Each structure stands twice: as C-alpha cells, then as structure tokens.
PDB file of C-alpha atoms in Angstrom:
ATOM      1  CA  MET A   1      26.871  -0.753  18.895  1.00 51.00           C
ATOM      2  CA  PRO A   2      23.899  -0.588  21.311  1.00 58.00           C
ATOM      3  CA  LEU A   3      20.644  -1.928  19.939  1.00 77.00           C
ATOM      4  CA  ILE A   4      17.258  -0.241  20.129  1.00 88.00           C
ATOM      5  CA  ASP A   5      15.710  -2.716  17.695  1.00 95.00           C
ATOM      6  CA  LEU A   6      16.459  -5.979  15.929  1.00 96.00           C
ATOM      7  CA  PRO A   7      19.993  -6.784  14.716  1.00 95.00           C
ATOM      8  CA  LEU A   8      20.593  -5.803  11.090  1.00 95.00           C
ATOM      9  CA  SER A   9      20.568  -9.424   9.962  1.00 96.00           C
ATOM     10  CA  GLU A  10      17.046  -9.789  11.358  1.00 97.00           C
ATOM     11  CA  LEU A  11      15.909  -6.409  10.057  1.00 97.00           C
ATOM     12  CA  ARG A  12      16.691  -7.611   6.543  1.00 97.00           C
ATOM     13  CA  ARG A  13      14.200 -10.470   7.053  1.00 97.00           C
ATOM     14  CA  TYR A  14      11.544  -8.685   9.095  1.00 98.00           C
ATOM     15  CA  ASN A  15       8.102  -8.576   7.441  1.00 97.00           C
ATOM     16  CA  GLY A  16       6.004  -6.505   9.832  1.00 98.00           C
ATOM     17  CA  ILE A  17       3.169  -7.336  12.207  1.00 98.00           C
ATOM     18  CA  ASN A  18       0.470  -4.717  11.606  1.00 98.00           C
ATOM     19  CA  PRO A  19      -2.592  -6.472  10.133  1.00 98.00           C
ATOM     20  CA  ARG A  20      -3.393  -6.035   6.451  1.00 98.00           C
ATOM     21  CA  PRO A  21      -7.123  -5.571   5.774  1.00 98.00           C
ATOM     22  CA  ASP A  22      -8.646  -8.325   3.638  1.00 98.00           C
ATOM     23  CA  ASP A  23      -9.964  -5.814   1.109  1.00 98.00           C
ATOM     24  CA  PHE A  24      -6.759  -3.751   0.972  1.00 98.00           C
ATOM     25  CA  ASP A  25      -6.273  -3.957  -2.804  1.00 98.00           C
ATOM     26  CA  ALA A  26      -9.922  -3.220  -3.537  1.00 98.00           C
ATOM     27  CA  TYR A  27      -9.770  -0.269  -1.141  1.00 98.00           C
ATOM     28  CA  TRP A  28      -6.879   1.348  -2.990  1.00 98.00           C
ATOM     29  CA  ASN A  29      -8.204   0.500  -6.446  1.00 98.00           C
ATOM     30  CA  GLU A  30     -11.446   2.255  -5.507  1.00 98.00           C
ATOM     31  CA  ALA A  31      -9.492   5.195  -4.094  1.00 98.00           C
ATOM     32  CA  LEU A  32      -7.507   5.598  -7.302  1.00 98.00           C
ATOM     33  CA  ALA A  33     -10.697   5.440  -9.363  1.00 98.00           C
ATOM     34  CA  GLU A  34     -12.157   8.219  -7.192  1.00 98.00           C
ATOM     35  CA  MET A  35      -9.015  10.308  -7.664  1.00 98.00           C
ATOM     36  CA  ARG A  36      -9.101   9.889 -11.434  1.00 98.00           C
ATOM     37  CA  GLY A  37     -12.708  11.041 -11.437  1.00 98.00           C
ATOM     38  CA  VAL A  38     -11.819  14.416  -9.883  1.00 98.00           C
ATOM     39  CA  ASP A  39     -11.354  17.433 -12.140  1.00 98.00           C
ATOM     40  CA  PRO A  40      -8.118  18.842 -10.668  1.00 98.00           C
ATOM     41  CA  GLU A  41      -8.692  22.370 -12.023  1.00 98.00           C
ATOM     42  CA  VAL A  42      -4.950  22.971 -12.100  1.00 98.00           C
ATOM     43  CA  GLU A  43      -3.828  26.563 -11.620  1.00 98.00           C
ATOM     44  CA  LEU A  44      -0.292  27.938 -11.907  1.00 98.00           C
ATOM     45  CA  ARG A  45       0.284  31.335 -10.268  1.00 98.00           C
ATOM     46  CA  PRO A  46       3.675  32.998 -10.814  1.00 97.00           C
ATOM     47  CA  SER A  47       5.528  33.354  -7.525  1.00 96.00           C
ATOM     48  CA  GLN A  48       7.238  36.481  -6.262  1.00 94.00           C
ATOM     49  CA  PHE A  49      10.402  34.432  -5.682  1.00 96.00           C
ATOM     50  CA  ARG A  50      12.949  34.936  -8.466  1.00 93.00           C
ATOM     51  CA  ALA A  51      15.889  32.879  -9.744  1.00 94.00           C
ATOM     52  CA  PRO A  52      17.702  33.698 -13.004  1.00 94.00           C
ATOM     53  CA  PHE A  53      17.458  30.195 -14.440  1.00 95.00           C
ATOM     54  CA  ALA A  54      14.034  29.116 -13.135  1.00 96.00           C
ATOM     55  CA  GLU A  55      10.359  29.801 -13.679  1.00 97.00           C
ATOM     56  CA  VAL A  56       8.593  29.557 -10.333  1.00 97.00           C
ATOM     57  CA  PHE A  57       4.905  28.969  -9.602  1.00 98.00           C
ATOM     58  CA  ASP A  58       2.420  28.260  -6.867  1.00 98.00           C
ATOM     59  CA  LEU A  59       0.520  25.236  -8.186  1.00 98.00           C
ATOM     60  CA  PHE A  60      -3.015  24.529  -6.957  1.00 98.00           C
ATOM     61  CA  PHE A  61      -5.246  21.546  -7.714  1.00 98.00           C
ATOM     62  CA  THR A  62      -8.459  20.050  -6.390  1.00 98.00           C
ATOM     63  CA  GLY A  63      -7.930  16.760  -4.595  1.00 98.00           C
ATOM     64  CA  VAL A  64     -10.348  14.072  -3.460  1.00 97.00           C
ATOM     65  CA  GLY A  65     -13.021  15.478  -1.189  1.00 96.00           C
ATOM     66  CA  GLY A  66     -12.785  18.910  -2.796  1.00 97.00           C
ATOM     67  CA  SER A  67      -9.788  20.358  -0.928  1.00 97.00           C
ATOM     68  CA  ARG A  68      -7.574  22.748  -2.875  1.00 98.00           C
ATOM     69  CA  VAL A  69      -4.055  21.427  -2.539  1.00 98.00           C
ATOM     70  CA  HIS A  70      -0.889  23.495  -3.010  1.00 98.00           C
ATOM     71  CA  ALA A  71       2.574  22.662  -4.270  1.00 98.00           C
ATOM     72  CA  LYS A  72       5.585  24.734  -5.178  1.00 98.00           C
ATOM     73  CA  TYR A  73       6.497  24.172  -8.823  1.00 98.00           C
ATOM     74  CA  LEU A  74       9.781  25.172 -10.443  1.00 98.00           C
ATOM     75  CA  ARG A  75      10.962  24.540 -13.985  1.00 97.00           C
ATOM     76  CA  PRO A  76      14.139  25.500 -15.846  1.00 97.00           C
ATOM     77  CA  LYS A  77      13.970  28.429 -18.269  1.00 94.00           C
ATOM     78  CA  SER A  78      16.307  27.173 -20.971  1.00 86.00           C
ATOM     79  CA  VAL A  79      16.268  23.390 -21.163  1.00 81.00           C
ATOM     80  CA  SER A  80      15.125  21.156 -23.994  1.00 78.00           C
ATOM     81  CA  LYS A  81      11.661  19.671 -23.682  1.00 81.00           C
ATOM     82  CA  PRO A  82      10.630  17.239 -22.425  1.00 95.00           C
ATOM     83  CA  HIS A  83      12.918  16.875 -19.422  1.00 96.00           C
ATOM     84  CA  PRO A  84      12.895  14.925 -16.108  1.00 97.00           C
ATOM     85  CA  ALA A  85      11.048  15.989 -12.975  1.00 98.00           C
ATOM     86  CA  VAL A  86      11.292  15.345  -9.252  1.00 98.00           C
ATOM     87  CA  LEU A  87       8.534  15.402  -6.624  1.00 98.00           C
ATOM     88  CA  GLN A  88       9.473  16.340  -3.060  1.00 98.00           C
ATOM     89  CA  PHE A  89       7.522  15.504   0.109  1.00 98.00           C
ATOM     90  CA  HIS A  90       8.019  17.026   3.566  1.00 98.00           C
ATOM     91  CA  GLY A  91       8.033  15.782   7.160  1.00 97.00           C
ATOM     92  CA  TYR A  92       4.982  15.466   9.412  1.00 97.00           C
ATOM     93  CA  SER A  93       3.253  18.744  10.317  1.00 95.00           C
ATOM     94  CA  THR A  94       5.707  20.946   8.401  1.00 96.00           C
ATOM     95  CA  SER A  95       5.495  22.351   4.854  1.00 97.00           C
ATOM     96  CA  SER A  96       7.137  22.363   1.450  1.00 98.00           C
ATOM     97  CA  GLY A  97       9.715  24.819   2.789  1.00 97.00           C
ATOM     98  CA  ASP A  98      11.673  27.499   0.959  1.00 98.00           C
ATOM     99  CA  TRP A  99      12.070  27.875  -2.771  1.00 98.00           C
ATOM    100  CA  SER A 100      15.864  28.173  -2.714  1.00 97.00           C
ATOM    101  CA  ASP A 101      16.607  24.646  -1.490  1.00 96.00           C
ATOM    102  CA  LYS A 102      14.940  23.239  -4.606  1.00 98.00           C
ATOM    103  CA  LEU A 103      17.079  25.049  -7.156  1.00 97.00           C
ATOM    104  CA  GLY A 104      19.742  22.329  -7.405  1.00 97.00           C
ATOM    105  CA  TYR A 105      17.414  20.098  -9.395  1.00 97.00           C
ATOM    106  CA  VAL A 106      16.281  23.004 -11.574  1.00 97.00           C
ATOM    107  CA  ALA A 107      19.933  23.851 -12.307  1.00 96.00           C
ATOM    108  CA  LEU A 108      20.305  20.208 -13.355  1.00 96.00           C
ATOM    109  CA  GLY A 109      17.573  20.774 -15.936  1.00 96.00           C
ATOM    110  CA  PHE A 110      14.720  19.196 -13.984  1.00 97.00           C
ATOM    111  CA  SER A 111      11.311  20.504 -13.035  1.00 98.00           C
ATOM    112  CA  LEU A 112      10.422  20.057  -9.355  1.00 98.00           C
ATOM    113  CA  ALA A 113       7.120  20.005  -7.471  1.00 98.00           C
ATOM    114  CA  ALA A 114       7.048  20.135  -3.652  1.00 98.00           C
ATOM    115  CA  LEU A 115       3.717  19.260  -2.050  1.00 98.00           C
ATOM    116  CA  ASP A 116       2.150  20.990   0.945  1.00 98.00           C
ATOM    117  CA  CYS A 117       0.295  18.174   2.717  1.00 98.00           C
ATOM    118  CA  ARG A 118      -3.291  19.144   3.383  1.00 96.00           C
ATOM    119  CA  GLY A 119      -3.981  20.268   6.925  1.00 94.00           C
ATOM    120  CA  GLN A 120      -0.317  20.611   7.902  1.00 95.00           C
ATOM    121  CA  GLY A 121       2.137  23.512   7.926  1.00 95.00           C
ATOM    122  CA  GLY A 122       1.677  24.750   4.385  1.00 97.00           C
ATOM    123  CA  ILE A 123      -1.276  26.407   2.650  1.00 96.00           C
ATOM    124  CA  SER A 124      -3.151  23.372   1.328  1.00 97.00           C
ATOM    125  CA  GLU A 125      -6.764  23.089   2.426  1.00 95.00           C
ATOM    126  CA  ASP A 126      -8.078  20.196   4.495  1.00 94.00           C
ATOM    127  CA  LEU A 127     -11.861  20.172   4.314  1.00 92.00           C
ATOM    128  CA  GLY A 128     -11.967  17.164   6.640  1.00 84.00           C
ATOM    129  CA  GLY A 129     -15.409  15.668   7.064  1.00 83.00           C
ATOM    130  CA  ALA A 130     -14.642  12.595   9.172  1.00 86.00           C
ATOM    131  CA  ARG A 131     -16.807  11.697  12.146  1.00 86.00           C
ATOM    132  CA  GLY A 132     -15.243  10.899  15.496  1.00 82.00           C
ATOM    133  CA  ASN A 133     -12.238  12.310  17.277  1.00 79.00           C
ATOM    134  CA  THR A 134      -9.584  14.348  15.495  1.00 76.00           C
ATOM    135  CA  PHE A 135      -7.355  14.866  18.517  1.00 76.00           C
ATOM    136  CA  LYS A 136      -3.720  15.738  17.898  1.00 81.00           C
ATOM    137  CA  GLY A 137      -2.857  14.141  14.604  1.00 91.00           C
ATOM    138  CA  GLN A 138      -3.788  12.919  11.162  1.00 95.00           C
ATOM    139  CA  ILE A 139      -2.935   9.232  11.624  1.00 96.00           C
ATOM    140  CA  ILE A 140      -6.074   8.798  13.716  1.00 96.00           C
ATOM    141  CA  ARG A 141      -8.278  11.198  11.734  1.00 95.00           C
ATOM    142  CA  GLY A 142     -11.122   9.113  10.303  1.00 95.00           C
ATOM    143  CA  LEU A 143     -10.343   6.115  12.508  1.00 95.00           C
ATOM    144  CA  ASP A 144     -13.879   6.255  13.957  1.00 94.00           C
ATOM    145  CA  ASP A 145     -15.518   6.563  10.533  1.00 96.00           C
ATOM    146  CA  ASP A 146     -15.612   4.725   7.229  1.00 96.00           C
ATOM    147  CA  PRO A 147     -12.009   3.789   6.248  1.00 97.00           C
ATOM    148  CA  ARG A 148     -12.449   5.933   3.146  1.00 97.00           C
ATOM    149  CA  LYS A 149     -12.420   8.952   5.471  1.00 96.00           C
ATOM    150  CA  LEU A 150      -8.908   8.292   6.779  1.00 97.00           C
ATOM    151  CA  ALA A 151      -6.925  11.506   6.399  1.00 97.00           C
ATOM    152  CA  PHE A 152      -3.830   9.762   5.094  1.00 98.00           C
ATOM    153  CA  ARG A 153      -5.858   8.075   2.365  1.00 98.00           C
ATOM    154  CA  GLN A 154      -6.473  11.531   0.959  1.00 98.00           C
ATOM    155  CA  ILE A 155      -2.870  12.652   1.448  1.00 98.00           C
ATOM    156  CA  PHE A 156      -1.503   9.518  -0.249  1.00 98.00           C
ATOM    157  CA  LEU A 157      -3.859  10.187  -3.157  1.00 98.00           C
ATOM    158  CA  ASP A 158      -2.646  13.806  -3.318  1.00 98.00           C
ATOM    159  CA  THR A 159       0.881  12.528  -3.986  1.00 98.00           C
ATOM    160  CA  ALA A 160      -0.280  10.364  -6.880  1.00 98.00           C
ATOM    161  CA  GLN A 161      -2.511  13.101  -8.257  1.00 98.00           C
ATOM    162  CA  LEU A 162       0.344  15.610  -8.155  1.00 98.00           C
ATOM    163  CA  ALA A 163       2.570  13.095  -9.945  1.00 98.00           C
ATOM    164  CA  GLY A 164      -0.013  12.690 -12.698  1.00 98.00           C
ATOM    165  CA  ILE A 165      -0.415  16.451 -13.065  1.00 98.00           C
ATOM    166  CA  VAL A 166       3.333  17.017 -13.379  1.00 98.00           C
ATOM    167  CA  MET A 167       3.677  14.098 -15.792  1.00 98.00           C
ATOM    168  CA  GLY A 168       1.020  15.761 -17.929  1.00 98.00           C
ATOM    169  CA  PHE A 169       2.911  19.053 -18.314  1.00 97.00           C
ATOM    170  CA  GLU A 170       4.311  19.440 -21.824  1.00 95.00           C
ATOM    171  CA  GLU A 171       7.780  20.274 -20.512  1.00 96.00           C
ATOM    172  CA  VAL A 172       8.052  17.026 -18.487  1.00 97.00           C
ATOM    173  CA  ASP A 173       9.044  13.562 -19.708  1.00 98.00           C
ATOM    174  CA  ALA A 174       6.484  11.356 -17.942  1.00 98.00           C
ATOM    175  CA  ASN A 175       8.872   8.404 -18.138  1.00 97.00           C
ATOM    176  CA  ARG A 176      11.622  10.214 -16.182  1.00 98.00           C
ATOM    177  CA  VAL A 177      10.039  11.268 -12.898  1.00 98.00           C
ATOM    178  CA  GLY A 178      11.460  10.595  -9.431  1.00 98.00           C
ATOM    179  CA  VAL A 179      10.374  11.217  -5.841  1.00 98.00           C
ATOM    180  CA  LEU A 180      12.152  11.950  -2.574  1.00 98.00           C
ATOM    181  CA  GLY A 181      11.469  12.862   1.038  1.00 98.00           C
ATOM    182  CA  GLY A 182      12.266  12.065   4.654  1.00 98.00           C
ATOM    183  CA  SER A 183      10.174  10.759   7.564  1.00 98.00           C
ATOM    184  CA  GLN A 184       6.563  11.507   6.546  1.00 98.00           C
ATOM    185  CA  GLY A 185       8.126  12.562   3.247  1.00 98.00           C
ATOM    186  CA  GLY A 186       9.781   9.150   3.039  1.00 98.00           C
ATOM    187  CA  ALA A 187       6.423   7.466   3.561  1.00 98.00           C
ATOM    188  CA  LEU A 188       4.825   9.672   0.911  1.00 98.00           C
ATOM    189  CA  THR A 189       7.703   8.923  -1.450  1.00 99.00           C
ATOM    190  CA  LEU A 190       6.873   5.217  -1.206  1.00 99.00           C
ATOM    191  CA  ALA A 191       3.108   5.832  -1.334  1.00 99.00           C
ATOM    192  CA  CYS A 192       3.475   7.928  -4.471  1.00 99.00           C
ATOM    193  CA  ALA A 193       5.631   5.303  -6.175  1.00 99.00           C
ATOM    194  CA  ALA A 194       3.102   2.630  -5.202  1.00 98.00           C
ATOM    195  CA  LEU A 195       0.040   4.507  -6.446  1.00 98.00           C
ATOM    196  CA  GLU A 196       1.638   5.991  -9.592  1.00 98.00           C
ATOM    197  CA  PRO A 197       3.481   3.095 -11.257  1.00 97.00           C
ATOM    198  CA  ARG A 198       5.184   5.359 -13.820  1.00 98.00           C
ATOM    199  CA  ILE A 199       7.511   6.744 -11.123  1.00 98.00           C
ATOM    200  CA  LYS A 200      11.010   5.628 -12.104  1.00 98.00           C
ATOM    201  CA  ARG A 201      13.131   6.320  -9.020  1.00 98.00           C
ATOM    202  CA  ALA A 202      12.270   6.826  -5.353  1.00 99.00           C
ATOM    203  CA  ALA A 203      14.597   7.978  -2.570  1.00 98.00           C
ATOM    204  CA  PRO A 204      12.942   7.770   0.871  1.00 98.00           C
ATOM    205  CA  VAL A 205      14.822   8.315   4.115  1.00 98.00           C
ATOM    206  CA  TYR A 206      13.591   6.764   7.401  1.00 98.00           C
ATOM    207  CA  PRO A 207       9.971   6.450   6.212  1.00 98.00           C
ATOM    208  CA  PHE A 208       7.173   7.149   8.696  1.00 98.00           C
ATOM    209  CA  LEU A 209       3.702   5.533   8.680  1.00 98.00           C
ATOM    210  CA  CYS A 210       4.960   1.947   8.624  1.00 98.00           C
ATOM    211  CA  ASP A 211       3.980  -1.000  10.834  1.00 98.00           C
ATOM    212  CA  TYR A 212       2.006   0.913  13.479  1.00 98.00           C
ATOM    213  CA  GLN A 213       1.558  -2.086  15.752  1.00 98.00           C
ATOM    214  CA  ARG A 214       5.310  -2.698  15.859  1.00 97.00           C
ATOM    215  CA  VAL A 215       5.907   0.913  16.887  1.00 97.00           C
ATOM    216  CA  TRP A 216       3.318   0.571  19.659  1.00 96.00           C
ATOM    217  CA  GLU A 217       4.708  -2.765  20.897  1.00 96.00           C
ATOM    218  CA  MET A 218       8.199  -1.241  21.081  1.00 96.00           C
ATOM    219  CA  ASP A 219       6.759   1.441  23.402  1.00 94.00           C
ATOM    220  CA  LEU A 220       7.729   4.102  20.859  1.00 94.00           C
ATOM    221  CA  ALA A 221       4.232   5.497  20.281  1.00 92.00           C
ATOM    222  CA  GLU A 222       5.493   8.932  21.204  1.00 89.00           C
ATOM    223  CA  ALA A 223       6.685  12.029  19.338  1.00 89.00           C
ATOM    224  CA  ALA A 224       5.325  11.611  15.802  1.00 89.00           C
ATOM    225  CA  TYR A 225       3.404   8.447  16.760  1.00 96.00           C
ATOM    226  CA  GLU A 226       2.087   9.818  20.067  1.00 95.00           C
ATOM    227  CA  GLU A 227      -1.449  10.128  18.734  1.00 95.00           C
ATOM    228  CA  ILE A 228      -1.777   6.326  18.633  1.00 96.00           C
ATOM    229  CA  ARG A 229      -1.069   6.069  22.356  1.00 95.00           C
ATOM    230  CA  ASN A 230      -3.401   8.994  23.044  1.00 95.00           C
ATOM    231  CA  TYR A 231      -6.144   7.381  21.001  1.00 95.00           C
ATOM    232  CA  PHE A 232      -6.012   4.187  23.054  1.00 96.00           C
ATOM    233  CA  ARG A 233      -5.831   6.076  26.351  1.00 95.00           C
ATOM    234  CA  LEU A 234      -8.857   8.202  25.500  1.00 94.00           C
ATOM    235  CA  TYR A 235     -11.046   5.936  23.384  1.00 94.00           C
ATOM    236  CA  ASP A 236     -10.042   2.332  24.073  1.00 96.00           C
ATOM    237  CA  PRO A 237      -8.190   2.314  27.422  1.00 97.00           C
ATOM    238  CA  ARG A 238      -8.458  -1.477  27.854  1.00 98.00           C
ATOM    239  CA  HIS A 239      -7.534  -2.208  24.221  1.00 97.00           C
ATOM    240  CA  GLU A 240     -10.751  -4.097  23.630  1.00 98.00           C
ATOM    241  CA  ARG A 241     -10.742  -2.951  20.007  1.00 97.00           C
ATOM    242  CA  GLN A 242      -6.991  -3.248  19.459  1.00 98.00           C
ATOM    243  CA  ARG A 243      -7.152  -5.737  16.578  1.00 98.00           C
ATOM    244  CA  ASP A 244      -9.804  -3.711  14.766  1.00 98.00           C
ATOM    245  CA  ILE A 245      -7.950  -0.436  15.261  1.00 98.00           C
ATOM    246  CA  PHE A 246      -4.624  -1.693  13.951  1.00 98.00           C
ATOM    247  CA  THR A 247      -6.400  -3.428  11.068  1.00 98.00           C
ATOM    248  CA  LYS A 248      -8.044  -0.156  10.053  1.00 98.00           C
ATOM    249  CA  LEU A 249      -4.677   1.585  10.299  1.00 98.00           C
ATOM    250  CA  GLY A 250      -3.457  -1.133   7.948  1.00 98.00           C
ATOM    251  CA  TYR A 251      -5.184   0.673   5.077  1.00 98.00           C
ATOM    252  CA  ILE A 252      -2.670   3.517   5.452  1.00 98.00           C
ATOM    253  CA  ASP A 253       0.347   1.376   6.381  1.00 98.00           C
ATOM    254  CA  ILE A 254       3.113   1.897   3.819  1.00 98.00           C
ATOM    255  CA  GLN A 255       4.365  -1.679   4.171  1.00 98.00           C
ATOM    256  CA  HIS A 256       1.152  -2.937   2.551  1.00 98.00           C
ATOM    257  CA  LEU A 257       1.472  -0.534  -0.388  1.00 98.00           C
ATOM    258  CA  ALA A 258       5.151  -1.366  -0.927  1.00 98.00           C
ATOM    259  CA  PRO A 259       4.600  -4.448  -3.160  1.00 98.00           C
ATOM    260  CA  ARG A 260       2.979  -2.168  -5.763  1.00 98.00           C
ATOM    261  CA  ILE A 261       6.179  -0.175  -6.259  1.00 98.00           C
ATOM    262  CA  GLN A 262       7.839  -0.561  -9.652  1.00 98.00           C
ATOM    263  CA  ALA A 263      10.400   2.218  -9.257  1.00 98.00           C
ATOM    264  CA  GLU A 264      14.034   1.693  -8.381  1.00 98.00           C
ATOM    265  CA  VAL A 265      14.436   2.583  -4.692  1.00 98.00           C
ATOM    266  CA  LEU A 266      17.303   4.024  -2.665  1.00 99.00           C
ATOM    267  CA  MET A 267      16.496   4.217   1.063  1.00 98.00           C
ATOM    268  CA  GLY A 268      18.442   5.726   3.966  1.00 98.00           C
ATOM    269  CA  SER A 269      18.039   4.330   7.478  1.00 98.00           C
ATOM    270  CA  GLY A 270      19.625   5.051  10.858  1.00 97.00           C
ATOM    271  CA  LEU A 271      19.721   2.052  13.171  1.00 97.00           C
ATOM    272  CA  MET A 272      19.347   4.245  16.271  1.00 96.00           C
ATOM    273  CA  ASP A 273      16.096   5.819  15.103  1.00 97.00           C
ATOM    274  CA  LYS A 274      13.624   6.045  18.005  1.00 96.00           C
ATOM    275  CA  ILE A 275      11.061   8.073  16.034  1.00 96.00           C
ATOM    276  CA  CYS A 276      10.581   5.684  13.105  1.00 97.00           C
ATOM    277  CA  PRO A 277      12.248   2.511  14.421  1.00 97.00           C
ATOM    278  CA  PRO A 278      14.297   0.558  11.883  1.00 98.00           C
ATOM    279  CA  SER A 279      12.075  -2.531  11.971  1.00 98.00           C
ATOM    280  CA  SER A 280       9.070  -0.431  10.938  1.00 98.00           C
ATOM    281  CA  GLN A 281      11.067   0.934   8.009  1.00 98.00           C
ATOM    282  CA  PHE A 282      12.276  -2.507   6.971  1.00 98.00           C
ATOM    283  CA  ALA A 283       8.723  -3.858   7.129  1.00 98.00           C
ATOM    284  CA  ALA A 284       8.100  -1.685   4.064  1.00 98.00           C
ATOM    285  CA  TYR A 285      11.533  -2.002   2.447  1.00 98.00           C
ATOM    286  CA  ASN A 286      11.508  -5.798   2.542  1.00 98.00           C
ATOM    287  CA  LYS A 287       8.216  -5.903   0.646  1.00 98.00           C
ATOM    288  CA  ILE A 288       9.562  -3.888  -2.284  1.00 98.00           C
ATOM    289  CA  THR A 289      10.179  -6.254  -5.189  1.00 98.00           C
ATOM    290  CA  SER A 290      11.674  -3.735  -7.642  1.00 98.00           C
ATOM    291  CA  PRO A 291      15.438  -2.960  -7.711  1.00 98.00           C
ATOM    292  CA  LYS A 292      16.433  -1.454  -4.382  1.00 98.00           C
ATOM    293  CA  ASN A 293      19.278  -0.557  -2.083  1.00 98.00           C
ATOM    294  CA  VAL A 294      19.460   0.745   1.478  1.00 98.00           C
ATOM    295  CA  MET A 295      22.231   2.912   2.932  1.00 98.00           C
ATOM    296  CA  ILE A 296      22.705   1.980   6.599  1.00 98.00           C
ATOM    297  CA  TYR A 297      23.888   4.434   9.276  1.00 97.00           C
ATOM    298  CA  PRO A 298      24.540   2.329  12.420  1.00 96.00           C
ATOM    299  CA  ASP A 299      25.084   5.214  14.875  1.00 96.00           C
ATOM    300  CA  PHE A 300      22.443   7.627  13.594  1.00 97.00           C
ATOM    301  CA  GLY A 301      18.822   8.199  14.508  1.00 97.00           C
ATOM    302  CA  HIS A 302      16.074  10.402  13.076  1.00 97.00           C
ATOM    303  CA  GLU A 303      18.460  13.112  11.934  1.00 98.00           C
ATOM    304  CA  ASN A 304      20.599  14.184   9.023  1.00 98.00           C
ATOM    305  CA  LEU A 305      22.344  11.135   7.552  1.00 98.00           C
ATOM    306  CA  PRO A 306      25.678  12.413   6.226  1.00 98.00           C
ATOM    307  CA  GLY A 307      26.073  11.849   2.508  1.00 98.00           C
ATOM    308  CA  PHE A 308      22.562  10.596   1.883  1.00 98.00           C
ATOM    309  CA  ALA A 309      21.322  13.853   0.353  1.00 97.00           C
ATOM    310  CA  ASP A 310      24.276  13.763  -2.048  1.00 98.00           C
ATOM    311  CA  ALA A 311      23.612  10.116  -2.873  1.00 98.00           C
ATOM    312  CA  THR A 312      19.953  10.986  -3.497  1.00 98.00           C
ATOM    313  CA  PHE A 313      20.913  13.833  -5.834  1.00 98.00           C
ATOM    314  CA  GLU A 314      23.241  11.574  -7.822  1.00 98.00           C
ATOM    315  CA  PHE A 315      20.627   8.791  -7.876  1.00 98.00           C
ATOM    316  CA  LEU A 316      17.868  11.038  -9.176  1.00 98.00           C
ATOM    317  CA  SER A 317      20.166  12.904 -11.577  1.00 97.00           C
ATOM    318  CA  ARG A 318      20.377   9.653 -13.575  1.00 97.00           C
ATOM    319  CA  LEU A 319      16.668   9.695 -14.403  1.00 97.00           C
TER     320      LEU A 319
END
C-alpha cells in the first residue's frame, strides 16, 4: 500500500504537533459558562415535510453572541418516553441536508437533531463580529481578534448547547444520547462529546479541525484547509508569527479537547485521506481516554467508507 502519511503502527502512537495554549482549559471553561448564561429561547416550528411515523420540526435557538441557530428535529410518534436521541453534524460549508435520510433513527424509536452550522450552507445565522480578515473560511475567522471571537469556538458551543436542549426535552432520555458526523461533522461529534460529558456514544468519521500545524507541514493546506495557506500568504508571508498563529488555532484544535471525552467512541479513518490526513485524525483519537475503537480503511481517502455507516447505526442503536 502506498503511504501518504505515517505507517499505521506510528499513527497509533502519534500525539500531534500543533501547540496547545497554556490557558486552554480556562478558555473552554469560560466558554461553557458563557453558553450556559444564554437564554436559548427554543422554538419548534412544525415542518411541511411529512412521514407517517415521525413528528418533524424546525428547531431554533439563540447561541452565544446572539445568533439564531437552526436544527432539524425529528421524533417518533408512537414510542414510549423517554427514549434515546442522536445528534447529527454535517461537513464543512454544507448543511443539515434532507429530512428523509434521518428517518432510520426515528424508525428505531430515537429522536434526532441535525444542526445547521452557523454561517454555512443551512439557515442558521452568523452574526460574526470579529475584527480582522474573514477571507474564505471559518477556521481563520477571529484569528486577528481576541481568541473568544474565533468562529469555531461559537460553532463548537452550538453543538453542546443543542445537546443540552435535546437532553432537556421530556421525550428524550438524557442518559442515552449519541452523536455522529463526518469530516467537519466528525470534528463536531468529538467537540460535542468533549463539551457535553453526558454524551454516551460518539461516531466520528475522518474528523476535520485536528492538528493544523501537521496538515500545513504535510503541504496539505488545500481544499478544506486552504484558508490556512491563504492566511499566511496574505497576512504573514514570511511566517514571522507562525508560532503565535498555530497556538491561537490550538484553542479550536479537536486534539486538545479530546481528553475531555467520556463517551464511547467509534471512529472511521481512511489511510489515503489527503483532505484530513490520518495523522491529524489520530492526534485526536490517541488522546481519547474513554473506551474507543477505530475502523481502518487502508485504500480509502476522504470518501464513503463502505460499511461504516452500518457500523455506526448498529453502534448507536445500542444506546
């Protein structure tokens, strides 16, 4: 098998190189306190989509910074209460997608909430407010301002806030909630499990937003990570601030949140992934101390991993 990254034996030991800010834990503790201080003003609006066994809603809540955030919310019509729930997170720049692809979990007797990340392809608001450049991507949004203005800080908090809202619904068993998603959705799956410790199971696939410096050093700051290269070319062409920039990105690096995870984790990873290289994924995976397993696909990249969606469904069905 050709290698684009470290051999698997080394991936299983790799611990990442992106700097971790000294005040990382205080930063996220403060962020969570801010989130808990927000009145979410939850609103459920019946959707026009219909399924015979599901009740279907557009869910809106107020997130940190005042943005109104949207999620699709589906719950079974005739299932005993309380029952399990699943949260679903989408890939970078896209949206929560169609209603119909979520019905499998509802048929299983689960509620499901699918987040629209603020400022991306869905209908969630992004009020912004960060100084400095906002060119071509949310990884770098807020990078020239106070770290509390980083766009992904707010998006990570949206995942935890949504989890808390769903756990608070009378039909949901707060002790039986799982999360899933791929790429950015994989990163948000891990962020949600890190910031909401009641999450019981998490199923990320090739998580994004991990070990930014490693991605850059592998010369893979392109496609989804292109904005990092663009930032340096436009705003620090000689890399005089490189250490400071990667350290600030460390606040929103999933590998540094991973030790907080208490959920059981099932991860999928393709060893030929040139979008989210395997070492960046393993930088986060190797820091998870809760029960975990990774399904390896040696010949696959950032694409459908055959059988992983089925394994995820079976994994989460045991909530």
